[in-house]
Short mmCIF file of N, CA, C and O in Angstrom, two decimals:
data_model
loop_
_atom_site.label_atom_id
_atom_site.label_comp_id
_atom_site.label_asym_id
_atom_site.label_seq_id
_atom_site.Cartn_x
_atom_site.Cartn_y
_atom_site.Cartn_z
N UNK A 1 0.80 -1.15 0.00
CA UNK A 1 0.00 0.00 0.00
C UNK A 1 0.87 1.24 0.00
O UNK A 1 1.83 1.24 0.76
N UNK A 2 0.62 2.34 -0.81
CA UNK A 2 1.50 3.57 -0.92
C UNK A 2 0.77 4.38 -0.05
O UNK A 2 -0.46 4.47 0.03
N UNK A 3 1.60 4.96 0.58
CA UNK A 3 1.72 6.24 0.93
C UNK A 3 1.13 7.61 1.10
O UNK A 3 2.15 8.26 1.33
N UNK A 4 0.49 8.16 1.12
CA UNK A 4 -0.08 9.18 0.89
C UNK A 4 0.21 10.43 1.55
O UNK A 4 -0.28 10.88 2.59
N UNK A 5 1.19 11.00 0.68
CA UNK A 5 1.77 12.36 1.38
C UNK A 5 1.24 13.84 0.99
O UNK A 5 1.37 14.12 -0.20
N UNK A 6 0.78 14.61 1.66
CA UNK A 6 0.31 16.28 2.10
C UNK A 6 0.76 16.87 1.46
O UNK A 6 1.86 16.34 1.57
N UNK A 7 0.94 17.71 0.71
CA UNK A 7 1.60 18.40 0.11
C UNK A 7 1.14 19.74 1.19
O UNK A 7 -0.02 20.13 1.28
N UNK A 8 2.36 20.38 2.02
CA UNK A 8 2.67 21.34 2.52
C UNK A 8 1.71 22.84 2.03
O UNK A 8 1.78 23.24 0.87
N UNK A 9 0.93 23.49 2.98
CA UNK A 9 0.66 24.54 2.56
C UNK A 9 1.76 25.42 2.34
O UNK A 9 2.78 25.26 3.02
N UNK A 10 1.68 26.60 1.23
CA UNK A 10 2.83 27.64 1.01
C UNK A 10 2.66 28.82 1.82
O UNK A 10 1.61 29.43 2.01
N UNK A 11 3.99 29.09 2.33
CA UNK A 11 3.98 30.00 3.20
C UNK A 11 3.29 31.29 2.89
O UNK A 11 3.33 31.82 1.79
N UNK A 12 2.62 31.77 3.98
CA UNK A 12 1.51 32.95 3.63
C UNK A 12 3.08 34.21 3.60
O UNK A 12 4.04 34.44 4.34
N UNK A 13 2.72 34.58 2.67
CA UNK A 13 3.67 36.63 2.99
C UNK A 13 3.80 37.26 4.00
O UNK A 13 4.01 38.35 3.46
N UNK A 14 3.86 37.53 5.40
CA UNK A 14 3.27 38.60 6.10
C UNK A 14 3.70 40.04 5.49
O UNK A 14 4.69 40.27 4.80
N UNK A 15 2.59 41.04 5.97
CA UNK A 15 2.70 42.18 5.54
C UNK A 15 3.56 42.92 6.40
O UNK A 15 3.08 42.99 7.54
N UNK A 16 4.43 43.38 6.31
CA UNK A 16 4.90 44.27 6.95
C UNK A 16 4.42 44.78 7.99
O UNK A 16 3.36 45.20 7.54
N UNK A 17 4.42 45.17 9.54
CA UNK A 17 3.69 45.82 10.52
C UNK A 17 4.40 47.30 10.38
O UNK A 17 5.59 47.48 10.63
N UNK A 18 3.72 48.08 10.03
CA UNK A 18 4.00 49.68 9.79
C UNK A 18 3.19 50.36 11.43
O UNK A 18 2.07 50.39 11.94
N UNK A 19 4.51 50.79 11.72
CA UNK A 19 4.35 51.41 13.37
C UNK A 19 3.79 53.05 12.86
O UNK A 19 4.26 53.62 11.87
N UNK A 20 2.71 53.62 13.75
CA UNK A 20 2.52 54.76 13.63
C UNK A 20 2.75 55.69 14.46
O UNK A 20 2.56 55.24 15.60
N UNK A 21 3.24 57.43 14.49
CA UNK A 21 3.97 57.69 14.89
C UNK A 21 3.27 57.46 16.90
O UNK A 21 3.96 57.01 17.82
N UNK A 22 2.28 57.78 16.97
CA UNK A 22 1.70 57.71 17.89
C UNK A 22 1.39 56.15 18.67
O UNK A 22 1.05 56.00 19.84
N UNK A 23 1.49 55.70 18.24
CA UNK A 23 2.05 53.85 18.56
C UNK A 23 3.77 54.21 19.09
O UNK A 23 4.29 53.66 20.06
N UNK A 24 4.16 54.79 18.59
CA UNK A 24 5.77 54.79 19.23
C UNK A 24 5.61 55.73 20.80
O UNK A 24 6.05 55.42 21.91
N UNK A 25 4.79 56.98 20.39
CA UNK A 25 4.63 57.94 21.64
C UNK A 25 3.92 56.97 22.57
O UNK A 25 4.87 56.55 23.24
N UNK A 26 2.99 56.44 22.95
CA UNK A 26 2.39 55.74 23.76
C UNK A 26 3.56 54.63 24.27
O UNK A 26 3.87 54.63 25.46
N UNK A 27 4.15 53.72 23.40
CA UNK A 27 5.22 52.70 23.79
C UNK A 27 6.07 54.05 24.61
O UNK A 27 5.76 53.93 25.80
N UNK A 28 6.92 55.15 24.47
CA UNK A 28 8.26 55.73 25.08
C UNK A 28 6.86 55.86 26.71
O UNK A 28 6.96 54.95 27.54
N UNK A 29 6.02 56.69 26.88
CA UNK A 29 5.36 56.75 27.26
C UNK A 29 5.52 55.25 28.94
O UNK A 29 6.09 54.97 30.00
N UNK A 30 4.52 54.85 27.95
CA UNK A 30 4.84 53.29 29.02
C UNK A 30 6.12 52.96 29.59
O UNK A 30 6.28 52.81 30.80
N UNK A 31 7.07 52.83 28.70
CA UNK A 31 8.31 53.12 29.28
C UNK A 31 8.42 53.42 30.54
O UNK A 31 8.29 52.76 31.56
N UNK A 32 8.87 55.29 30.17
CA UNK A 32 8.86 55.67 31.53
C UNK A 32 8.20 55.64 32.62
O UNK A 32 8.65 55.98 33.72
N UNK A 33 6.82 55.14 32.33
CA UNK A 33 6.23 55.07 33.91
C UNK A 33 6.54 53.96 34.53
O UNK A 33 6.67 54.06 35.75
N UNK A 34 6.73 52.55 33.89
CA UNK A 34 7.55 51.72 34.42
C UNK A 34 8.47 51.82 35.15
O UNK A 34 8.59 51.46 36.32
N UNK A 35 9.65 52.70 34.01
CA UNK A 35 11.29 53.16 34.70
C UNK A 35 10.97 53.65 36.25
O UNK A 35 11.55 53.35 37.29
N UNK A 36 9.91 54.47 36.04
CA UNK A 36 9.82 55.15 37.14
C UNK A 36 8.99 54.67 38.25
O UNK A 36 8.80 55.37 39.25
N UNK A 37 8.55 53.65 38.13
CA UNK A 37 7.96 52.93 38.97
C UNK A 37 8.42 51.91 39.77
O UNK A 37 7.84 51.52 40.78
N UNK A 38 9.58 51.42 39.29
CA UNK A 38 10.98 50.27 39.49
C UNK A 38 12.17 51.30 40.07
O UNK A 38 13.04 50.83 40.81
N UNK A 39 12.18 53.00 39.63
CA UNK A 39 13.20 53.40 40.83
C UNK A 39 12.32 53.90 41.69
O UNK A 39 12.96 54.39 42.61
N UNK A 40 11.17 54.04 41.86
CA UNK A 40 10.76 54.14 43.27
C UNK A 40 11.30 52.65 44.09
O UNK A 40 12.14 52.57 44.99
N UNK A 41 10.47 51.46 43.43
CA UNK A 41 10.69 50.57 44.46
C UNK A 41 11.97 50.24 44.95
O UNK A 41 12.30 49.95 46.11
N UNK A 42 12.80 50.35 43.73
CA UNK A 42 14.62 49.82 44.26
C UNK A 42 14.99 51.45 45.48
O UNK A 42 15.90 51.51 46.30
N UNK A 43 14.37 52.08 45.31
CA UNK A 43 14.65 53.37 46.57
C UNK A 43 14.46 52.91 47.70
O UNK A 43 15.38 52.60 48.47
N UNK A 44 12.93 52.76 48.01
CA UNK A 44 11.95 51.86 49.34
C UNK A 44 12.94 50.92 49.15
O UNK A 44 13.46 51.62 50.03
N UNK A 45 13.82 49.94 48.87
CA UNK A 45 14.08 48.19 49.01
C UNK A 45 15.75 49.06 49.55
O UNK A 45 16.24 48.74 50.63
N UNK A 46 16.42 50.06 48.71
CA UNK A 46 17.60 50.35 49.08
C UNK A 46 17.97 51.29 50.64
O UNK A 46 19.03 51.55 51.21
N UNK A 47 16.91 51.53 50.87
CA UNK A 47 16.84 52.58 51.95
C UNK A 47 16.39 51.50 53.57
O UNK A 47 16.73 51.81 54.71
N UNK A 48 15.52 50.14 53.14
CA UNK A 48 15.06 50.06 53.81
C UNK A 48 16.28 48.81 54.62
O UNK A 48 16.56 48.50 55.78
N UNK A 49 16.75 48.36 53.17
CA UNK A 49 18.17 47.55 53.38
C UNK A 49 19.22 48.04 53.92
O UNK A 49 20.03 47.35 54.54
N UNK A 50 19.31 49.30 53.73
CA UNK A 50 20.53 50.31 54.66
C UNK A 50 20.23 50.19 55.98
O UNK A 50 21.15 49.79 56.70
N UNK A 51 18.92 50.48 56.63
CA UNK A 51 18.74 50.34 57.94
C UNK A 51 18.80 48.98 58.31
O UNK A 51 18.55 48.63 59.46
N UNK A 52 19.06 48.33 57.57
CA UNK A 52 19.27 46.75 58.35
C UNK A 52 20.41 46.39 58.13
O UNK A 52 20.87 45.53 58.88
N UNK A 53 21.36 47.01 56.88
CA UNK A 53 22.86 46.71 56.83
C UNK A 53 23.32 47.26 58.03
O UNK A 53 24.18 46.62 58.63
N UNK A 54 22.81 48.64 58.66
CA UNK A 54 23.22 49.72 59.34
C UNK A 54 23.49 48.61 61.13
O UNK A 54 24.52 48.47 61.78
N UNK A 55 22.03 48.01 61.40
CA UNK A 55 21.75 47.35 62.28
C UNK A 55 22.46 46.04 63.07
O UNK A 55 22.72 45.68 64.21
N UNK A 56 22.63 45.41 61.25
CA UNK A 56 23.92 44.08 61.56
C UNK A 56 25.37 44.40 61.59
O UNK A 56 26.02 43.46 62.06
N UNK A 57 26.25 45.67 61.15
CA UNK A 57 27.47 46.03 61.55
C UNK A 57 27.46 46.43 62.81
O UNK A 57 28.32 46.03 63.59
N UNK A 58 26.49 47.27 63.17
CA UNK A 58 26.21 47.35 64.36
C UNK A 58 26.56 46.58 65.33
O UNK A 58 27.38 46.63 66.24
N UNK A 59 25.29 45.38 64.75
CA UNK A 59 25.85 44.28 66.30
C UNK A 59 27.14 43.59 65.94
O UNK A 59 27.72 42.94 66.81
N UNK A 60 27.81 43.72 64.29
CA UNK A 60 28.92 42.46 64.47
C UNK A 60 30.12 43.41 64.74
O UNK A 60 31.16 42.79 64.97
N UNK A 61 30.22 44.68 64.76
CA UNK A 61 31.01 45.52 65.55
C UNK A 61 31.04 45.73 67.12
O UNK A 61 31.99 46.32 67.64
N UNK A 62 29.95 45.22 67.88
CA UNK A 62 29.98 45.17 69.25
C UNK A 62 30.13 43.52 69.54
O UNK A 62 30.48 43.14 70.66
N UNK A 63 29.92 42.80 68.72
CA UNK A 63 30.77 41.52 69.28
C UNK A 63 32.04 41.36 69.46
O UNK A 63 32.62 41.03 70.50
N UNK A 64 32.60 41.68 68.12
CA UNK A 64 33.70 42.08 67.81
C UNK A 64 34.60 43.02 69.05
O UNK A 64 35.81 42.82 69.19
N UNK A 65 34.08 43.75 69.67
CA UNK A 65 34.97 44.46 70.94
C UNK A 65 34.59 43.96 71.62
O UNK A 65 35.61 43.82 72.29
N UNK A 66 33.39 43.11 72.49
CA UNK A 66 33.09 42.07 73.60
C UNK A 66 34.21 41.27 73.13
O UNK A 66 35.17 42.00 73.35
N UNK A 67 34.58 40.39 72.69
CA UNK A 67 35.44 39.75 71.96
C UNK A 67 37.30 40.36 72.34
O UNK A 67 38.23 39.96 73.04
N UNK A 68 37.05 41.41 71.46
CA UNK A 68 38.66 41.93 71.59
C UNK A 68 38.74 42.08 73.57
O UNK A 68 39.50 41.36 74.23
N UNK A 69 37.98 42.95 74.10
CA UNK A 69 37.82 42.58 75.35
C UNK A 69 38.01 41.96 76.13
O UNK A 69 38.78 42.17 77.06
N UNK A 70 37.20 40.82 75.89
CA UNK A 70 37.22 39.63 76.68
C UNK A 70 38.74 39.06 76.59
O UNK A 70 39.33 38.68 77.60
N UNK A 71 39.19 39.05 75.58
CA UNK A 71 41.06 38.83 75.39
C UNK A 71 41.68 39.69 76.18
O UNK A 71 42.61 39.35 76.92
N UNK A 72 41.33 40.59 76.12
CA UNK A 72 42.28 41.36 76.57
C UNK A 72 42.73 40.98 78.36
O UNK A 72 43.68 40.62 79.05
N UNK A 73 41.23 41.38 78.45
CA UNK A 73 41.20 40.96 80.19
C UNK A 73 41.43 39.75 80.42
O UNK A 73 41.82 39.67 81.58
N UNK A 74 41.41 38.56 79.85
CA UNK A 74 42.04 36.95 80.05
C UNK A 74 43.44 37.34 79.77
O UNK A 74 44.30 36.87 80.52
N UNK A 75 43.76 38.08 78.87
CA UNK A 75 45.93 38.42 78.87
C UNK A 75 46.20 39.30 80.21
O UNK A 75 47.11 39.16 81.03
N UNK A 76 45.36 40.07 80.21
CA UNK A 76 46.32 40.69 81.74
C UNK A 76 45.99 39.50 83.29
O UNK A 76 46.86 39.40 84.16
N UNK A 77 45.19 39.02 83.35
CA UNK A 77 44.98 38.07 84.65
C UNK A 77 46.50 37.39 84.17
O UNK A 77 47.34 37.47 85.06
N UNK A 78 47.02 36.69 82.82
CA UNK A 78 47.68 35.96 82.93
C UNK A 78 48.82 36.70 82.97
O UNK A 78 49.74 36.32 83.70
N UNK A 79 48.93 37.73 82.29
CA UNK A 79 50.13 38.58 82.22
C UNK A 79 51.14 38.90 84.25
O UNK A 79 52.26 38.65 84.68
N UNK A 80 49.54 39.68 84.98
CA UNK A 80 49.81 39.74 86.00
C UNK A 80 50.42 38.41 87.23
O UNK A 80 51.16 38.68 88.18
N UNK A 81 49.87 36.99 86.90
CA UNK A 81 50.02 36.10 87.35
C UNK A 81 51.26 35.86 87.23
O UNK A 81 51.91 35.83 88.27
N UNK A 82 51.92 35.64 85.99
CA UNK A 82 53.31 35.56 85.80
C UNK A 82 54.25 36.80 86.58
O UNK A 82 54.92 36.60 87.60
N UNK A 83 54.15 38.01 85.92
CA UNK A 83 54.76 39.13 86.55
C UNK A 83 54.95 39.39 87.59
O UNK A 83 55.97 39.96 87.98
N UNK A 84 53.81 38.98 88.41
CA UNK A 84 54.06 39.53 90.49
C UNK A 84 54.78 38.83 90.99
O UNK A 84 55.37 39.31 91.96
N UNK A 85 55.14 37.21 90.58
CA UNK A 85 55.93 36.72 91.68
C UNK A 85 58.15 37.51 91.20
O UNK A 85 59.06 37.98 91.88
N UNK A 86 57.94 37.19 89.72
CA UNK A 86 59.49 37.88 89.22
C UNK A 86 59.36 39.61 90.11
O UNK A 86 60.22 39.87 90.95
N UNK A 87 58.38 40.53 89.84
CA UNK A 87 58.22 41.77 90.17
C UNK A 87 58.64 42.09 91.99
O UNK A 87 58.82 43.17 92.55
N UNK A 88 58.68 40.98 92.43
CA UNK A 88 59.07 41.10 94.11
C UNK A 88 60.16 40.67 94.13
O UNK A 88 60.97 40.99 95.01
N UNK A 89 60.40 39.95 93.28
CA UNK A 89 62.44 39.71 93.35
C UNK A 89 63.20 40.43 92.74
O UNK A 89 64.40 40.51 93.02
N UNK A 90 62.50 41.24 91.55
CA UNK A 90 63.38 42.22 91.42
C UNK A 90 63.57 43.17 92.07
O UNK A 90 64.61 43.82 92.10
N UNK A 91 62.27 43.46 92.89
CA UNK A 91 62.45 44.64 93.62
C UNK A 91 62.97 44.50 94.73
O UNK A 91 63.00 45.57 95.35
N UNK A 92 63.60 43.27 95.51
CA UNK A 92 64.09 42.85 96.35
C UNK A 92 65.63 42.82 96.08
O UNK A 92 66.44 43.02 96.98
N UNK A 93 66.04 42.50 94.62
CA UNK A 93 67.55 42.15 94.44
C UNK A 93 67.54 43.58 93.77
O UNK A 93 68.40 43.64 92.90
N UNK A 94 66.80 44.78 93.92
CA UNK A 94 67.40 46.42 93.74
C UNK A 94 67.44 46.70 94.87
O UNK A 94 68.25 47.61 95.02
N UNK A 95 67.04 46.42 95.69
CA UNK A 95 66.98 47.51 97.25
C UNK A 95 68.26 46.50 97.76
O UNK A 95 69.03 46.93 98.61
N UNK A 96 68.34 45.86 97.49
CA UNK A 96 69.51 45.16 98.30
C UNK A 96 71.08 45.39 97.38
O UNK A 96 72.19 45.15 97.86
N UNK A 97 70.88 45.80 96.25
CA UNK A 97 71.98 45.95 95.29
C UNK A 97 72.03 47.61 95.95
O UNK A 97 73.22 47.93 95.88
N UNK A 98 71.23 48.79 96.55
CA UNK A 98 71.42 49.73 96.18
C UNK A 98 71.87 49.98 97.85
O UNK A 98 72.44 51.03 98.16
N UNK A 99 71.58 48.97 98.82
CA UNK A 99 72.03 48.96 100.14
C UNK A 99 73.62 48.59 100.05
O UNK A 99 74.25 48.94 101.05
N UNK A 100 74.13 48.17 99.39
CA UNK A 100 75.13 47.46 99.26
C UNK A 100 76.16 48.24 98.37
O UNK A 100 77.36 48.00 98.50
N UNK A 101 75.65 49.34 97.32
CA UNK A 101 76.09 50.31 96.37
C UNK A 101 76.52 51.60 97.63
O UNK A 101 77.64 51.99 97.95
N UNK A 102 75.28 52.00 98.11
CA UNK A 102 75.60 52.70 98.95
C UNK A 102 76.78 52.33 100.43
O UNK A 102 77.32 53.36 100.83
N UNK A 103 77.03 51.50 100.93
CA UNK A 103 77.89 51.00 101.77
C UNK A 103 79.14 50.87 101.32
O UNK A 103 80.08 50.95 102.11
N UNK A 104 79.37 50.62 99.75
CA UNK A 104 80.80 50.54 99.36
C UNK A 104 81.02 51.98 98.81
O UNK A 104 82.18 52.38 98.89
N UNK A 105 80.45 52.50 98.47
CA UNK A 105 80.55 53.90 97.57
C UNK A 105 80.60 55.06 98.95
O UNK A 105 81.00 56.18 98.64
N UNK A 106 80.32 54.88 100.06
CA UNK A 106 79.75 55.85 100.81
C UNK A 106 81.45 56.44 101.23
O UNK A 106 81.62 57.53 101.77
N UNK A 107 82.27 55.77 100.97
CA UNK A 107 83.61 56.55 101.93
C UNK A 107 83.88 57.46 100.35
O UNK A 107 83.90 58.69 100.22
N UNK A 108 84.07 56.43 99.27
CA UNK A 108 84.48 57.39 97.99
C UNK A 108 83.77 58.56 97.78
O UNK A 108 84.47 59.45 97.30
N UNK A 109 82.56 58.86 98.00
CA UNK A 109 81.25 59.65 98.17
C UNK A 109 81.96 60.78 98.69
O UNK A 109 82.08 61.78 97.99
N UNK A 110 82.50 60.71 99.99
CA UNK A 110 82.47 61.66 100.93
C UNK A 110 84.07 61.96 100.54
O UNK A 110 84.49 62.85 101.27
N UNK A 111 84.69 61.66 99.97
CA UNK A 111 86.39 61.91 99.59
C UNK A 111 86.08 62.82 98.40
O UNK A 111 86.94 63.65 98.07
N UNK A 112 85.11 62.75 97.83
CA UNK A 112 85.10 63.43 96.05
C UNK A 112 84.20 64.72 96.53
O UNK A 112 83.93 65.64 95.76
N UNK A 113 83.65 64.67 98.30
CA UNK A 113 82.43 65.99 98.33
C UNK A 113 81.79 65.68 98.21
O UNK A 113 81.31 65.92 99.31
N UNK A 114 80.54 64.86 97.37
CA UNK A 114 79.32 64.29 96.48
C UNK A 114 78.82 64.24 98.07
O UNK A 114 77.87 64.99 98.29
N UNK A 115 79.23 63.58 99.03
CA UNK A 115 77.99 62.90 100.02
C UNK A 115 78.64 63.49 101.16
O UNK A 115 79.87 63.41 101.02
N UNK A 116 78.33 63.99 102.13
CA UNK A 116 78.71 64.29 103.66
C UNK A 116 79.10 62.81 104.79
O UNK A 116 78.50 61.78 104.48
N UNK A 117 79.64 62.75 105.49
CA UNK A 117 80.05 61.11 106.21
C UNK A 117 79.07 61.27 107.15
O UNK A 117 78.78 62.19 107.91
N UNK A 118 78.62 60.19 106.93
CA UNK A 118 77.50 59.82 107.76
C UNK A 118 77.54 60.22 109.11
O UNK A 118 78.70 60.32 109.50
N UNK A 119 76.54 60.55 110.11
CA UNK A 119 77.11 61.10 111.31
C UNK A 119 76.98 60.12 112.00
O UNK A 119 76.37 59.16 111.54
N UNK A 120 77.50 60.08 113.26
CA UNK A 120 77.47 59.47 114.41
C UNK A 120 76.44 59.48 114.84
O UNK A 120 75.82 60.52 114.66
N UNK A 121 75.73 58.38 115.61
CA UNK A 121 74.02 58.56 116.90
C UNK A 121 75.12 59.30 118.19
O UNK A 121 76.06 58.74 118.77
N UNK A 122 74.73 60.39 118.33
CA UNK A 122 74.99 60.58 119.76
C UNK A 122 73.87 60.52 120.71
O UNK A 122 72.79 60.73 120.16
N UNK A 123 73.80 60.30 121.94
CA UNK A 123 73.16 60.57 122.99
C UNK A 123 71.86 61.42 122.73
O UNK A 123 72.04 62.46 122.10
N UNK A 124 70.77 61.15 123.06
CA UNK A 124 70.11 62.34 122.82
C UNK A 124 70.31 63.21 124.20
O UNK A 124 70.55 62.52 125.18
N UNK A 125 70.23 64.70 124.42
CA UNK A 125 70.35 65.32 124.86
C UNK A 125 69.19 65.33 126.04
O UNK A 125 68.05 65.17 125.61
N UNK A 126 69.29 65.45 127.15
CA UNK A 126 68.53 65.52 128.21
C UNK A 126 68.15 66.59 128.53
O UNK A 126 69.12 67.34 128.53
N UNK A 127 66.97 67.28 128.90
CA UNK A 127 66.63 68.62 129.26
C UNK A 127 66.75 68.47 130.56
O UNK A 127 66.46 67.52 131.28
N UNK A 128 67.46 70.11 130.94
CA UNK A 128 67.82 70.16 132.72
C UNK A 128 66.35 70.32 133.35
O UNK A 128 65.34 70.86 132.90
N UNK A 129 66.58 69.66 134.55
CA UNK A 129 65.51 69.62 135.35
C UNK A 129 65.33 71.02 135.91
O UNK A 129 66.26 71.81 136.10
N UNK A 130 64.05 71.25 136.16
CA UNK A 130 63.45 72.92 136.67
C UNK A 130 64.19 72.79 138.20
O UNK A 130 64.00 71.75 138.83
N UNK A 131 65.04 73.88 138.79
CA UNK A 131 65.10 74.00 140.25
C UNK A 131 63.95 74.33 140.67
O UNK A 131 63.06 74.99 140.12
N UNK A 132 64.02 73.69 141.94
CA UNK A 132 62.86 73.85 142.79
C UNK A 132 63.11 75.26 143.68
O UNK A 132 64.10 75.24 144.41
N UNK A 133 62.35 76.37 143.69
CA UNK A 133 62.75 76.77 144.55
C UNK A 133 63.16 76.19 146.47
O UNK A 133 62.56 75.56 147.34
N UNK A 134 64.14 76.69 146.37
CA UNK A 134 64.60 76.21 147.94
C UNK A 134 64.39 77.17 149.27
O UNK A 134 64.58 78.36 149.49
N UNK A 135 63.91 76.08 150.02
CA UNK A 135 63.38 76.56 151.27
C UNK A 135 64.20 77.27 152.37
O UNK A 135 65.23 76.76 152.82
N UNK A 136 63.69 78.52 152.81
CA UNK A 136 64.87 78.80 153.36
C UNK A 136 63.88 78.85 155.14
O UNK A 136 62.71 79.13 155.39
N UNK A 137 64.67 78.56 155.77
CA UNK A 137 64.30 78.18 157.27
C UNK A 137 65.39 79.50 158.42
O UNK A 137 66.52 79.98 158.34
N UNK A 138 64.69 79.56 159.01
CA UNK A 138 64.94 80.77 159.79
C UNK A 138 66.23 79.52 161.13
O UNK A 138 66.15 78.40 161.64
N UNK A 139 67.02 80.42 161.13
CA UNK A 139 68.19 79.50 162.41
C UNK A 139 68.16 79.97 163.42
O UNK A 139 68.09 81.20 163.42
N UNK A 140 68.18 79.47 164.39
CA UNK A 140 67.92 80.20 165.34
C UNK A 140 69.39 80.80 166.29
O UNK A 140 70.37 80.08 166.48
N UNK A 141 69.28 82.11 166.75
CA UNK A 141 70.48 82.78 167.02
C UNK A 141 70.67 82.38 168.33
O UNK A 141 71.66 82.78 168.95
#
């Protein structure tokens, strides 16, 4: 059995679509109220996103120093822990280096002028006792 094939309709012409000038004014038209209807909203969406970009630096800038903070004050507890016990021996092996500076230096001191020689403790001085007035008694002749 053959076949029986369609023979294809032929393509219709289209006519040309001829725009008139007022078909173009209405399209620019539409346009812009669109344009301008899409930068309102990206305004409202950009303004409203600023106050919430504004909000989250905000808080990730105050974590951020709770944070640096919190370090800080965990380095000085440890800083100080270490430091006070060395900080009493040094200040122990200066006062004793400068007791000991002064005791050998103190005669050269006083040979060059620089220092006066240490004085002597004398006695402290006693205040004289008040006389009493004295009684005078009649003798008999």
């Amino acid at each position: 059995m053959a076949r029986k094939t369609s023979k294809r309709a032929a393509a219709r012409t289209a006519k040309p679509v001829q725009f008139q000038p007022h078909d173009l004014l209405l399209a620019g038209i539409g346009a812009v109220s669109l344009g301008r209807k899409q930068a309102i909203k990206s305004y409202a969406y950009t303004i409203d996103n600023a106050s919430d970009l504004r909000a989250r630096a905000g808080a990730a800038v105050q974590d951020a120093v709770e944070t640096v903070n919190d370090s800080v004050i965990a380095f000085r507890k440890k800083a100080k822990a270490k430091v006070g016990p060395v900080k009493k021996q040094v200040i122990a092996l200066a006062t004793e280096a400068k007791a000991q500076a002064e005791t050998r230096l103190a005669p050269v001191l006083v040979k060059l002028g620089v220092k006066k020689a240490p004085a002597k403790r004398t006695a402290a001085k006693k205040k004289p006792v008040a006389k009493r007035p004295v009684k005078r008694t009649r003798r008999a002749a």
